[in-house]
Amino acid sequence: MNLLKKERQKYVVTSKVYWPTSEDPNGKGLSKKNIFKSLDDTLLRLGTDYLDFYFVHDFDHNTPMETTLESLDQLVKAGKILHPAVSNWSAWQIEKALGIQAKNGYSLFELMEPMYNLVKRQAEVELLPMAQAEKMGVISYSPLGGGLLTGKYGETKRPVSGRLVEDQRYAQRYGEKTNFKIAAEFTQFAKKLGVHPAPLAIAWVNYHQGITAPIIGARNMEQLAVSLEAVNFEMTE
Ligand SMILES: NC(=O)c1ccc[n+]([C@@H]2O[C@H](COP(=O)([O-])OP(=O)(O)OC[C@H]3O[C@@H](n4cnc5c(N)ncnc54)[C@H](OP(=O)(O)O)[C@@H]3O)[C@@H](O)[C@H]2O)c1
């Protein structure tokens, strides 16, 4: 917060809205009420008067898309956000939204945040080609599959602690046997090249023409240092 107060202009600050932040039945989703209230709370917490990007975190089946898009545009006009952005929507939902935004003269979604890594490649089918065609930025999440592709998981190998053994959501998302087989083979491949699998997995994500930058996750400085080596990798086809 102090950092932002001193040097706000230097940082690109983003946040998201959708998941409940309280017991309040109105305190979730993409209704106008929740979008406005969540953003005001976020700005207060961060001690800033605007966000660079404001993401809708998931698709809200209970709110008309038009209402959500109008709300985001009103925030742009009020100077509280610079650009609307979108995460975890399907390609048809984003395309429909872009059409509504263009028709109404609203600010367009400029950035999206899909899941993308060596074992979760669904984004390659529709989302990434769409982003390239629409010239949208893409900051993808989970380049390491939450730790799966770091060398500590194999067909039967599991670390004592780690996201995939501790966090139920991640354990479920990556729980299929095939994923652990891929992890083992990928680790072997990295070994053959003489590199750490983590930066190789991140560099692989970054190599896709549609990706602007992968968002890395790190539990400590050591993990962060390993992941940052990805910028030095020369990838080939
Ligand atoms: N939009 C969305 O819906 C959404 C969803 C998920 C994430 N995200 C965002 O994307 C960011 C990154 O996602 P992610 O955290 O899933 O990314 P990730 O890079 O796939 O996984 C990060 C995890 O991998 C493990 N790890 C990282 N480096 C390692 C190393 N060198 N050696 C061993 N293990 C290592 C650590 O977990 P352990 O130490 O526990 O093993 C770390 O927390 C998140 O912080 C979040 O901001 C967004």
PDB file of N, CA, C and O in Angstrom, residues 9 15 17 20 29 43 48 59 70-71 73 103 121 129-130 136 153 161 169 179 181 200 210 213 216 223 230:
ATOM      1  N   GLN A   9       2.107   5.422 -10.436  1.00  0.00           N
ATOM      2  CA  GLN A   9       2.195   5.480 -11.896  1.00  0.00           C
ATOM      3  C   GLN A   9       3.088   4.373 -12.477  1.00  0.00           C
ATOM      4  O   GLN A   9       2.907   3.943 -13.614  1.00  0.00           O
ATOM      5  N   SER A  15      -7.272  -6.158 -10.362  1.00  0.00           N
ATOM      6  CA  SER A  15      -7.981  -6.960  -9.366  1.00  0.00           C
ATOM      7  C   SER A  15      -9.162  -7.635 -10.066  1.00  0.00           C
ATOM      8  O   SER A  15      -9.362  -7.442 -11.270  1.00  0.00           O
ATOM      9  N   VAL A  17     -13.378  -9.308  -9.735  1.00  0.00           N
ATOM     10  CA  VAL A  17     -14.663  -9.354  -9.024  1.00  0.00           C
ATOM     11  C   VAL A  17     -15.442 -10.576  -9.489  1.00  0.00           C
ATOM     12  O   VAL A  17     -15.393 -10.940 -10.660  1.00  0.00           O
ATOM     13  N   PRO A  20     -17.628 -14.595  -3.817  1.00  0.00           N
ATOM     14  CA  PRO A  20     -18.132 -13.920  -2.605  1.00  0.00           C
ATOM     15  C   PRO A  20     -16.992 -13.426  -1.709  1.00  0.00           C
ATOM     16  O   PRO A  20     -15.993 -14.107  -1.548  1.00  0.00           O
ATOM     17  N   GLY A  29     -20.827 -12.294  -7.491  1.00  0.00           N
ATOM     18  CA  GLY A  29     -21.292 -12.259  -8.879  1.00  0.00           C
ATOM     19  C   GLY A  29     -21.007 -10.943  -9.583  1.00  0.00           C
ATOM     20  O   GLY A  29     -20.246 -10.096  -9.095  1.00  0.00           O
ATOM     21  N   LEU A  43     -10.286  -0.431  -3.985  1.00  0.00           N
ATOM     22  CA  LEU A  43      -9.511   0.817  -4.081  1.00  0.00           C
ATOM     23  C   LEU A  43      -9.148   1.327  -2.686  1.00  0.00           C
ATOM     24  O   LEU A  43      -8.017   1.776  -2.453  1.00  0.00           O
ATOM     25  N   THR A  48      -5.522   3.381  -3.542  1.00  0.00           N
ATOM     26  CA  THR A  48      -5.330   4.006  -4.852  1.00  0.00           C
ATOM     27  C   THR A  48      -6.693   4.452  -5.372  1.00  0.00           C
ATOM     28  O   THR A  48      -7.730   3.998  -4.875  1.00  0.00           O
ATOM     29  N   PHE A  59     -17.875 -16.440 -15.220  1.00  0.00           N
ATOM     30  CA  PHE A  59     -19.128 -16.059 -15.877  1.00  0.00           C
ATOM     31  C   PHE A  59     -20.275 -16.140 -14.872  1.00  0.00           C
ATOM     32  O   PHE A  59     -20.371 -17.113 -14.128  1.00  0.00           O
ATOM     33  N   GLU A  70     -22.229  -2.915 -19.063  1.00  0.00           N
ATOM     34  CA  GLU A  70     -22.570  -1.501 -18.835  1.00  0.00           C
ATOM     35  C   GLU A  70     -21.900  -1.011 -17.548  1.00  0.00           C
ATOM     36  O   GLU A  70     -21.338   0.089 -17.499  1.00  0.00           O
ATOM     37  N   SER A  71     -21.921  -1.852 -16.510  1.00  0.00           N
ATOM     38  CA  SER A  71     -21.312  -1.461 -15.223  1.00  0.00           C
ATOM     39  C   SER A  71     -19.817  -1.203 -15.394  1.00  0.00           C
ATOM     40  O   SER A  71     -19.273  -0.219 -14.881  1.00  0.00           O
ATOM     41  N   ASP A  73     -18.230  -0.373 -18.080  1.00  0.00           N
ATOM     42  CA  ASP A  73     -18.006   0.849 -18.861  1.00  0.00           C
ATOM     43  C   ASP A  73     -18.216   2.097 -18.000  1.00  0.00           C
ATOM     44  O   ASP A  73     -17.496   3.085 -18.151  1.00  0.00           O
ATOM     45  N   LYS A 103     -21.096  -2.425 -30.024  1.00  0.00           N
ATOM     46  CA  LYS A 103     -22.389  -1.861 -30.449  1.00  0.00           C
ATOM     47  C   LYS A 103     -22.785  -0.655 -29.593  1.00  0.00           C
ATOM     48  O   LYS A 103     -23.372   0.306 -30.078  1.00  0.00           O
ATOM     49  N   ARG A 121      -4.415 -27.714 -21.956  1.00  0.00           N
ATOM     50  CA  ARG A 121      -4.145 -27.000 -23.200  1.00  0.00           C
ATOM     51  C   ARG A 121      -5.419 -26.561 -23.931  1.00  0.00           C
ATOM     52  O   ARG A 121      -5.373 -26.180 -25.099  1.00  0.00           O
ATOM     53  N   PRO A 129      -6.414 -18.428 -30.160  1.00  0.00           N
ATOM     54  CA  PRO A 129      -6.610 -17.885 -31.520  1.00  0.00           C
ATOM     55  C   PRO A 129      -7.557 -16.679 -31.516  1.00  0.00           C
ATOM     56  O   PRO A 129      -7.353 -15.717 -32.254  1.00  0.00           O
ATOM     57  N   MET A 130      -8.578 -16.726 -30.667  1.00  0.00           N
ATOM     58  CA  MET A 130      -9.500 -15.589 -30.584  1.00  0.00           C
ATOM     59  C   MET A 130      -8.769 -14.335 -30.098  1.00  0.00           C
ATOM     60  O   MET A 130      -8.930 -13.249 -30.656  1.00  0.00           O
ATOM     61  N   MET A 136      -6.188  -9.106 -28.278  1.00  0.00           N
ATOM     62  CA  MET A 136      -6.321  -8.980 -26.820  1.00  0.00           C
ATOM     63  C   MET A 136      -5.039  -9.476 -26.156  1.00  0.00           C
ATOM     64  O   MET A 136      -4.421 -10.436 -26.630  1.00  0.00           O
ATOM     65  N   TYR A 153       6.565 -34.113  -8.668  1.00  0.00           N
ATOM     66  CA  TYR A 153       5.469 -35.068  -8.843  1.00  0.00           C
ATOM     67  C   TYR A 153       5.822 -36.060  -9.946  1.00  0.00           C
ATOM     68  O   TYR A 153       6.448 -35.690 -10.939  1.00  0.00           O
ATOM     69  N   SER A 161       4.649 -31.889   1.331  1.00  0.00           N
ATOM     70  CA  SER A 161       3.692 -30.776   1.293  1.00  0.00           C
ATOM     71  C   SER A 161       3.728 -30.169  -0.102  1.00  0.00           C
ATOM     72  O   SER A 161       4.709 -30.332  -0.829  1.00  0.00           O
ATOM     73  N   ARG A 169      -9.019 -28.078  -4.259  1.00  0.00           N
ATOM     74  CA  ARG A 169      -9.389 -27.629  -5.612  1.00  0.00           C
ATOM     75  C   ARG A 169      -8.316 -28.020  -6.629  1.00  0.00           C
ATOM     76  O   ARG A 169      -8.599 -28.518  -7.707  1.00  0.00           O
ATOM     77  N   ASN A 179      -2.063 -36.973 -15.913  1.00  0.00           N
ATOM     78  CA  ASN A 179      -1.295 -35.758 -15.635  1.00  0.00           C
ATOM     79  C   ASN A 179       0.019 -36.076 -14.940  1.00  0.00           C
ATOM     80  O   ASN A 179       1.048 -35.452 -15.209  1.00  0.00           O
ATOM     81  N   LYS A 181       1.643 -38.873 -15.191  1.00  0.00           N
ATOM     82  CA  LYS A 181       2.496 -39.547 -16.178  1.00  0.00           C
ATOM     83  C   LYS A 181       3.197 -38.479 -17.045  1.00  0.00           C
ATOM     84  O   LYS A 181       4.395 -38.553 -17.294  1.00  0.00           O
ATOM     85  N   LEU A 200      11.428 -24.394 -17.671  1.00  0.00           N
ATOM     86  CA  LEU A 200      11.135 -24.924 -19.006  1.00  0.00           C
ATOM     87  C   LEU A 200       9.615 -24.921 -19.258  1.00  0.00           C
ATOM     88  O   LEU A 200       9.148 -24.542 -20.333  1.00  0.00           O
ATOM     89  N   GLY A 210       0.183 -16.397 -28.848  1.00  0.00           N
ATOM     90  CA  GLY A 210      -0.971 -15.677 -28.284  1.00  0.00           C
ATOM     91  C   GLY A 210      -0.767 -15.221 -26.851  1.00  0.00           C
ATOM     92  O   GLY A 210      -1.574 -14.463 -26.319  1.00  0.00           O
ATOM     93  N   ALA A 213       2.107 -12.876 -21.367  1.00  0.00           N
ATOM     94  CA  ALA A 213       3.000 -13.263 -20.256  1.00  0.00           C
ATOM     95  C   ALA A 213       2.279 -14.258 -19.354  1.00  0.00           C
ATOM     96  O   ALA A 213       1.101 -14.076 -19.057  1.00  0.00           O
ATOM     97  N   ILE A 216       3.197 -16.174 -12.874  1.00  0.00           N
ATOM     98  CA  ILE A 216       3.808 -17.232 -12.081  1.00  0.00           C
ATOM     99  C   ILE A 216       3.333 -17.160 -10.629  1.00  0.00           C
ATOM    100  O   ILE A 216       2.967 -16.105 -10.136  1.00  0.00           O
ATOM    101  N   GLN A 223      11.715 -20.399  -5.017  1.00  0.00           N
ATOM    102  CA  GLN A 223      10.872 -20.811  -6.154  1.00  0.00           C
ATOM    103  C   GLN A 223      10.801 -19.690  -7.188  1.00  0.00           C
ATOM    104  O   GLN A 223      10.857 -19.936  -8.394  1.00  0.00           O
ATOM    105  N   ALA A 230      13.128 -18.653 -16.572  1.00  0.00           N
ATOM    106  CA  ALA A 230      12.396 -18.893 -17.828  1.00  0.00           C
ATOM    107  C   ALA A 230      12.684 -17.819 -18.875  1.00  0.00           C
ATOM    108  O   ALA A 230      12.654 -18.099 -20.075  1.00  0.00           O
TER     109      ALA A 230
END
